[in-house]
Every structure is written in C-alpha cells, then in structure tokens.
Tab-separated table of C-alpha atoms in Angstrom:
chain	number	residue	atom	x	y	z
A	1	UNK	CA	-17.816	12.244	-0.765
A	2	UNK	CA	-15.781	8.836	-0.575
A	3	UNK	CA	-17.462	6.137	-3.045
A	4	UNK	CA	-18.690	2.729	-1.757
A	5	UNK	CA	-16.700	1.352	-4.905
A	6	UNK	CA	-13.436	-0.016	-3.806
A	7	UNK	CA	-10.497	0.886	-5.720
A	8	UNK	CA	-6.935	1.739	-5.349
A	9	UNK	CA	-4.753	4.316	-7.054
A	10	UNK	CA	-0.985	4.246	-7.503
A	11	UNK	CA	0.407	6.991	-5.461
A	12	UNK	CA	3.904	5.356	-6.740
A	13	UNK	CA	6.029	2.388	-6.942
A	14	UNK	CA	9.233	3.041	-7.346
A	15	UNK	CA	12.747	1.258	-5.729
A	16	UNK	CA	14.683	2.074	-4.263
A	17	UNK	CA	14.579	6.192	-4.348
A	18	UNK	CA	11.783	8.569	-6.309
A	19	UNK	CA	12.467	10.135	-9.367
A	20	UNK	CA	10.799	12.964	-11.104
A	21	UNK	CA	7.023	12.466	-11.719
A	22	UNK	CA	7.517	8.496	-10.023
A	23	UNK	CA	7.198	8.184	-6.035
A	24	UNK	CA	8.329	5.223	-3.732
A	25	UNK	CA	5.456	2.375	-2.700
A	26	UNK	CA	1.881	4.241	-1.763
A	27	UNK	CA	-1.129	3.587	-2.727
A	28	UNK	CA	-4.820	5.691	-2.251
A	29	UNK	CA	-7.231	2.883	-1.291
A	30	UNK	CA	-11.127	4.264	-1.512
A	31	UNK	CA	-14.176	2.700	-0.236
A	32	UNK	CA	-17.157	1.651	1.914
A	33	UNK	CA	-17.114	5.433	2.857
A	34	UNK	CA	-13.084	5.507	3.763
A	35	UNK	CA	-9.784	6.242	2.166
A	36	UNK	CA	-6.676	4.463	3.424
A	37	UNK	CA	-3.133	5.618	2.474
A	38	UNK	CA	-1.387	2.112	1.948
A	39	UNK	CA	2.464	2.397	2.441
A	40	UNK	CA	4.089	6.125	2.418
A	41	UNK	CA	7.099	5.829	0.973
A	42	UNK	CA	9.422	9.216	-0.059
A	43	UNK	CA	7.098	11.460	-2.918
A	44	UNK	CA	3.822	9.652	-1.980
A	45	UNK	CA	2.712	12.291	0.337
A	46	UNK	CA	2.684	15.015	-2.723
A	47	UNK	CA	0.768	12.781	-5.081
A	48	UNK	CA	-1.781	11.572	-2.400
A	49	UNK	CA	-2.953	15.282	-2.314
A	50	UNK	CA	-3.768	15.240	-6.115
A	51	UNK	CA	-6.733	13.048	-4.803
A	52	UNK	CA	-7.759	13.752	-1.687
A	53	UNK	CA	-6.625	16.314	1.096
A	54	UNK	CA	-4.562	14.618	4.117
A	55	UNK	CA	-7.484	15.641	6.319
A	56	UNK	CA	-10.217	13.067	4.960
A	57	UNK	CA	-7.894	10.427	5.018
A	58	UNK	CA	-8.951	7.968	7.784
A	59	UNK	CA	-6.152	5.914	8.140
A	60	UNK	CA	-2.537	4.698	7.566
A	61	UNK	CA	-1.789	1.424	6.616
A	62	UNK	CA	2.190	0.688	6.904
A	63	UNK	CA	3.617	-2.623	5.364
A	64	UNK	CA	7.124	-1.900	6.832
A	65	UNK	CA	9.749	0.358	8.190
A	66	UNK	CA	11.894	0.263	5.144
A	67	UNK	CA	12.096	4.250	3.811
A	68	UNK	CA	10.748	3.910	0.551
A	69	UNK	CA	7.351	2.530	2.085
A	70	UNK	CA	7.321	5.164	5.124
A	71	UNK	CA	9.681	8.187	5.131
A	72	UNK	CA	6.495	10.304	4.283
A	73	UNK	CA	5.508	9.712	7.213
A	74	UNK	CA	8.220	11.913	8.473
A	75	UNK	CA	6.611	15.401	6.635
A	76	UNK	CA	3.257	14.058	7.628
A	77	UNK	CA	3.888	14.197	10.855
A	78	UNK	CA	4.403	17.984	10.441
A	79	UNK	CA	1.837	18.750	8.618
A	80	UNK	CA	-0.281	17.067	10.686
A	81	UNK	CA	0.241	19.470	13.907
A	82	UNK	CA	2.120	22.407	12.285
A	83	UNK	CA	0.317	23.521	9.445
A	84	UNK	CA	-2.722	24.970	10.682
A	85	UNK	CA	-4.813	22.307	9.208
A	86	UNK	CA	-8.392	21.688	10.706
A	87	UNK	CA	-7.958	17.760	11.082
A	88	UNK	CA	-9.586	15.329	13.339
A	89	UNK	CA	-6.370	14.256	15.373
A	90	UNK	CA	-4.807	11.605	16.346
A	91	UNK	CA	-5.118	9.497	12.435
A	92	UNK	CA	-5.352	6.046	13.272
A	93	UNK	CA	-1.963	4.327	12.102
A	94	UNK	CA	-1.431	0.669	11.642
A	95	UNK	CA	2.190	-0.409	11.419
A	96	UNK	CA	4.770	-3.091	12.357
A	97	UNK	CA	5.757	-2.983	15.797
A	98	UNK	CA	8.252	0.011	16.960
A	99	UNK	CA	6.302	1.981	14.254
A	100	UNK	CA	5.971	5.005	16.668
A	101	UNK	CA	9.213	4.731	18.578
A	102	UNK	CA	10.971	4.317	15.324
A	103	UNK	CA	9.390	7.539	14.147
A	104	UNK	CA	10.278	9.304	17.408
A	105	UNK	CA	13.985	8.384	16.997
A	106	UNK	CA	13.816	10.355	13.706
A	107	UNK	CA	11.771	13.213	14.896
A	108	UNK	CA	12.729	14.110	18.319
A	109	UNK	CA	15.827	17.210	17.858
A	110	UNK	CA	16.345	17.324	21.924
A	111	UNK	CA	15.809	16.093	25.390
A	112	UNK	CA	11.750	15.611	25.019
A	113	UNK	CA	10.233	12.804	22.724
A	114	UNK	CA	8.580	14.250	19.957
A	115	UNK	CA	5.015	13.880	20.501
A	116	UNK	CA	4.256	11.377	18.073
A	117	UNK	CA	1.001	10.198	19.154
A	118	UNK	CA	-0.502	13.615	19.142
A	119	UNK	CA	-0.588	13.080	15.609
A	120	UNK	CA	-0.652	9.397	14.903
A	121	UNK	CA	-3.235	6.697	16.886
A	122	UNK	CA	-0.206	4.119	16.695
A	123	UNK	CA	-1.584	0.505	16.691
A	124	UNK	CA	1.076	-2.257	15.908
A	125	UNK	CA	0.234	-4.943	13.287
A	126	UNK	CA	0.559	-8.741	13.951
A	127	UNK	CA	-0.252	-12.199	12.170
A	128	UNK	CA	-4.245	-11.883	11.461
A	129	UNK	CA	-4.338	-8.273	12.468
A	130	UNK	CA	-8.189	-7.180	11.309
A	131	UNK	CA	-8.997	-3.396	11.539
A	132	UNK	CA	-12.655	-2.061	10.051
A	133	UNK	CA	-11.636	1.187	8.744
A	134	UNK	CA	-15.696	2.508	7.537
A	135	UNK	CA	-16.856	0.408	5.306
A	136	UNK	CA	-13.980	-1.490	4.869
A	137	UNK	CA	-11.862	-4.560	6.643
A	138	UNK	CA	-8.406	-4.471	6.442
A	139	UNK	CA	-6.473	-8.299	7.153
A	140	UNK	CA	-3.141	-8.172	8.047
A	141	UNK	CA	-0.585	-11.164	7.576
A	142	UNK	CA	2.986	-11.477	8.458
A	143	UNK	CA	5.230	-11.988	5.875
A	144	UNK	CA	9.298	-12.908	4.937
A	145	UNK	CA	10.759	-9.472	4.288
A	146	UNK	CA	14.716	-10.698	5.285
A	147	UNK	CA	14.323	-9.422	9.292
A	148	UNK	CA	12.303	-6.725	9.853
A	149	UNK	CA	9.130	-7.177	10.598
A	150	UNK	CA	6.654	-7.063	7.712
A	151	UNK	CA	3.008	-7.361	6.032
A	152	UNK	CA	0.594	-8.336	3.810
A	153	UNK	CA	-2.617	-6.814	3.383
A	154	UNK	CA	-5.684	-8.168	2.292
A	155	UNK	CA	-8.891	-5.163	2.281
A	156	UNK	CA	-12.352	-6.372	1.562
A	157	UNK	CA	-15.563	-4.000	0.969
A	158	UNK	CA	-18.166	-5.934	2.059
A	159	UNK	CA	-19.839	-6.191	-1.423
A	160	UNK	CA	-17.290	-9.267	-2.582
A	161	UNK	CA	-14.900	-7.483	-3.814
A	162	UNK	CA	-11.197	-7.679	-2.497
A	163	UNK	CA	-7.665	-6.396	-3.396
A	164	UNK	CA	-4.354	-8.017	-1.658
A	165	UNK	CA	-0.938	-6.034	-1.110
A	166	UNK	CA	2.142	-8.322	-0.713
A	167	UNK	CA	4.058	-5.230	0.605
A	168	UNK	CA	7.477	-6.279	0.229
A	169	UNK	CA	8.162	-10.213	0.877
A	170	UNK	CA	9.827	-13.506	-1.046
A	171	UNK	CA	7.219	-15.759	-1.939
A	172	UNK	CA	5.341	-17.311	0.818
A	173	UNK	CA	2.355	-19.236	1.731
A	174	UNK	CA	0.362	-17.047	3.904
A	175	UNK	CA	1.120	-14.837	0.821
A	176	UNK	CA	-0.445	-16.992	-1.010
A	177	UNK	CA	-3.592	-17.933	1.416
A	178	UNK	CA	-3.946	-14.123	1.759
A	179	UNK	CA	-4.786	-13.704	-1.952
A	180	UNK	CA	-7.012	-16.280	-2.244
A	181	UNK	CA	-9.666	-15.496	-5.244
A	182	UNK	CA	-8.665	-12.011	-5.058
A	183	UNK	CA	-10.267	-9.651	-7.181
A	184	UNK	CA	-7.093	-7.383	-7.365
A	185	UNK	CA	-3.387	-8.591	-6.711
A	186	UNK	CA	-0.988	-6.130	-6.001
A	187	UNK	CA	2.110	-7.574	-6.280
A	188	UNK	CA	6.068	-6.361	-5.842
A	189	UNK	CA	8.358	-7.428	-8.002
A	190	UNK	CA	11.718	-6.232	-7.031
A	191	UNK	CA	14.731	-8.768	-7.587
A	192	UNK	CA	15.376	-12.382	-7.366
A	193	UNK	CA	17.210	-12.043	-3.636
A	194	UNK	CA	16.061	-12.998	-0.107
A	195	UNK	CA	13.022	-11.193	0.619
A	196	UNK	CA	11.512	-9.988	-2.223
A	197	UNK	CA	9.542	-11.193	-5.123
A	198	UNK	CA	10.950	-11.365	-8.712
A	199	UNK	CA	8.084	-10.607	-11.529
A	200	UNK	CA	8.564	-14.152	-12.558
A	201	UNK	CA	7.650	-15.417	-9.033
A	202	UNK	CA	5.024	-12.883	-8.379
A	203	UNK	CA	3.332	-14.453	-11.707
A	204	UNK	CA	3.721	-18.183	-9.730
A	205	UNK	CA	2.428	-16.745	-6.669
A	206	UNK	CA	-0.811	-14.890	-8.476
A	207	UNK	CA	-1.644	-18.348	-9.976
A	208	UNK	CA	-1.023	-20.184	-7.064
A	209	UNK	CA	-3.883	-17.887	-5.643
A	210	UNK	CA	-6.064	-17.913	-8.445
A	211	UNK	CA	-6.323	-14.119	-8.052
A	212	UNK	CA	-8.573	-12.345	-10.653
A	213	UNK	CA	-6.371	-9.716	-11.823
A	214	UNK	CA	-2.297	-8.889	-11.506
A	215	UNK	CA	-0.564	-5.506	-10.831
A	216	UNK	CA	2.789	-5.405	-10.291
A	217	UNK	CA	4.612	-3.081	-8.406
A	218	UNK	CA	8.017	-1.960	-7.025
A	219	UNK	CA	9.956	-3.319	-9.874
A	220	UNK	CA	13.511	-3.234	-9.265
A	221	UNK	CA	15.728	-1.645	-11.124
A	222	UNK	CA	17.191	-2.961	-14.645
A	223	UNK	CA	13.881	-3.763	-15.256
A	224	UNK	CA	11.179	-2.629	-17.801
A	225	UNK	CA	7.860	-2.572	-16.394
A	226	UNK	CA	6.713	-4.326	-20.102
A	227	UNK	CA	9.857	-6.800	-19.304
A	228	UNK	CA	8.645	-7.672	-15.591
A	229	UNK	CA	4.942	-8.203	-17.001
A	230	UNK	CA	6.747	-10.495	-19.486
A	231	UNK	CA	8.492	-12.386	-16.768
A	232	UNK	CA	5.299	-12.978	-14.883
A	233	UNK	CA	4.034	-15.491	-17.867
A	234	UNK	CA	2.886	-17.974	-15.139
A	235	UNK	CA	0.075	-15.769	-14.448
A	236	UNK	CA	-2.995	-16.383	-16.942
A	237	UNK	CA	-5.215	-13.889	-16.396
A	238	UNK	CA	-4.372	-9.877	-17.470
A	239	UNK	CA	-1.588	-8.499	-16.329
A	240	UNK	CA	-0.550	-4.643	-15.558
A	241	UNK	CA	1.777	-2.631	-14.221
A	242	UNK	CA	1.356	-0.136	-11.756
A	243	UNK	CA	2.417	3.440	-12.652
A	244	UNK	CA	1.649	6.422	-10.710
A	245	UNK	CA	-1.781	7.785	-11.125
A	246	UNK	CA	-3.393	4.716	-12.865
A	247	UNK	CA	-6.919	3.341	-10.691
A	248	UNK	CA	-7.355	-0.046	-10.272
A	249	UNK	CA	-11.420	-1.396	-9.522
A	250	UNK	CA	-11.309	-4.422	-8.161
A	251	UNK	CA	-14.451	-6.796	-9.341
A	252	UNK	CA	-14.657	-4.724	-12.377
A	253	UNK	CA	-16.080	-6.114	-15.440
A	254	UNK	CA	-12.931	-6.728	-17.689
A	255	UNK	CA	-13.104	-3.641	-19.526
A	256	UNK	CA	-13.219	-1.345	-16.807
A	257	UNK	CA	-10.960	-2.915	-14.261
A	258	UNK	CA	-8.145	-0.169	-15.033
A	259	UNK	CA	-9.299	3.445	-15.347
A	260	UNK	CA	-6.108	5.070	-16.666
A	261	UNK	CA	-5.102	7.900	-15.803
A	262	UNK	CA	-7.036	9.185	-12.367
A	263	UNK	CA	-7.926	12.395	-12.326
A	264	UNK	CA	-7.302	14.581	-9.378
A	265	UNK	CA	-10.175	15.674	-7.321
A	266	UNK	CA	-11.886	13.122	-8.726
C-alpha cells in the first residue's frame, strides 16, 4: 500500500552515462496514494524495481528527451506488453512534446509504427501543465534546457508539503517561481555551460526561492558530490546530495528529512 507521506527516492543521478551501482536521472516519487517515476534515464528502470513493481506505478513523469533522463523508457516499453505482466495498460505518460513519436522512431524495426500507445497514455507537457496523479498534483513549467524542449516540476500532496525538480535547465525565473517555499529542492548541478545549472548557481537559485531543503543532483563530471555541496555555499539551509537509494521527506522535521539508505520493498 502507497503511503499518503510524500517522499522521493533517488533511483539515480548520474551524467552523462551509468556506472556500476549509479543510474542516470530517476527518481521514485510516493504519495497521496500514487507513485510517479520522475525522469527514466539508462539503469533507472532496474533500481525502480527494488521499490516497487512497474505494475503499481501510476505514472511517468518525463523532464526531457535527452537519454540519460528517458532511454528506460525504451525496455519499458517491452516489458510493458511483452512480458506477461498483469498491468493496467495504457500508463499515463507526461512528456515534452514528440515524446511518443520520438519513442516510435526508436522502436519501430519495419514498415508498421510500433504501437506505442498501447503501452504508454502519451500526454505532452506545456508551460503550467497540472496533472492530479491520486493524491497528488503535479505542475509543470517550461524551462531553458539549450533547444529542446524541457521541464520543471513542482508535485504537491495536498497536506502542505511540496518537492520541486529543475530537470535539467540554466538558471531561470520560472525556475525560481516554481520553487517557491519548497519543502524539498531537487536541484541539477551539471556544469557551468548553456543550459544547465552549476552547484554554485543551483545554491543562488535555492535561496532565491527560499526553498526549505537542497538536494543536488546530476553533478557533472570532475566533480565531487562533497565539492558541488561546497560550491552551493549561497544556499543557507542543509544541503545534500542525492545518491542512489537515499529517501528524501519533504516537510520533515529536520532530523528526519533524509532517511538513508531506502530499503527495498519498503
């Protein structure tokens, strides 16, 4: 049974490619009675089944096209139809626009379109995009990825408490508005260039948002995650990195906001 507490677990964060034991951007987002797989990039698909099974997922939130946040989407797909599972079909997917034709181009092997939507309820994100997924809202906001379309997502549980997602983006003020007073701040942290955040500006953009609490994520490469929290000195409040398996609550008292490691099943 799905708890009403909202939290998020690190399914991965690394960039650009997985390595053992560390996935690309996905997170397990639990609440209000629904789970939400946030961004399925390559090796997330594997660890999201430490935690729940892909059938009582009930829905796929999808910050952009780039591979490391999708390509497990690819295996889904498969495992979805193929595998004999007993799954309530199509699972509701929210993604940029082109999500489904852009997954057709890599899964069709022939004259006939691979049947995409058998598996996946495709609807395409846009500026203010709101979804109720259960107990849950899900805000979308469009953000400065460097030309493809991408998002932000803010998910609130009804009880006050809130986490934000920057997916992958340069600094930004609807960034910024999206966080507002935001329990939980998930944000990337992978370089200084066009389109992405560097841990020292993900640490201005946290303050500029007051948010409660800081994780980043998707630290680039070169870079210590103890090194990027360093960089993100702007921020006041506590500050933590997101490896895979750790479970963030957002609204938690400060003791409890991080419950290190998750356990499977659990």
């Amino acid at each position: 049974m799905v708890s009403d507490v909202l939290r998020c677990t690190v399914l991965g964060s690394a960039t650009p490619y997985p390595r053992p034991g560390y996935a690309c951007s996905g997170f397990l987002v639990e609440g209000g009675g629904a789970r939400v797989w946030v961004d399925a990039g390559t090796g997330t698909l594997a660890e999201l089944q430490r935690y729940t099974a892909l059938g009582d997922l009930d829905a796929v939130w999808l910050s952009h096209l780039h591979a490391d946040h999708s390509a497990d989407l690819l295996t889904a797909y498969y495992a979805l139809l193929y595998a004999g599972l007993d799954l309530p079909l199509p699972l509701p997917l929210l993604g940029p626009p082109g999500t489904a034709d852009r997954l057709a181009g890599f899964l069709t092997n022939g004259p006939v379109r691979s049947p995409v939507e058998k598996a996946f309820a495709v609807e395409e994100l846009y500026d203010g995009h709101l979804a109720r997924i259960g107990g849950l809202t899900l805000r979308s906001r469009a953000v400065e990825h460097g030309g493809p379309p991408a998002f932000a997502l803010r998910v609130e549980d009804g009880r006050g408490r809130s986490l934000v997602y920057s997916g992958d983006c340069e600094p930004c003020p609807a960034l910024v508005e999206l966080a507002r007073d935001c329990d939980l701040f998930l944000c990337e942290a992978d370089g200084d260039g066009p389109g992405h955040h560097s841990a020292a500006q993900a640490g201005r953009s946290a303050a500029d948002a007051r948010a409660r609490h800081l994780v980043l994520t998707h630290v680039g490469p070169g870079t210590e995650p103890g090194e990027a929290v360093a960089l993100a000195a702007a921020y006041p409040g506590e500050i933590a990195h997101a490896d895979p398996g750790l479970r963030f609550v957002p609204g938690a008292d400060r003791d409890a906001w991080i419950e290190a490691p998750a356990r499977p099943g659990a």
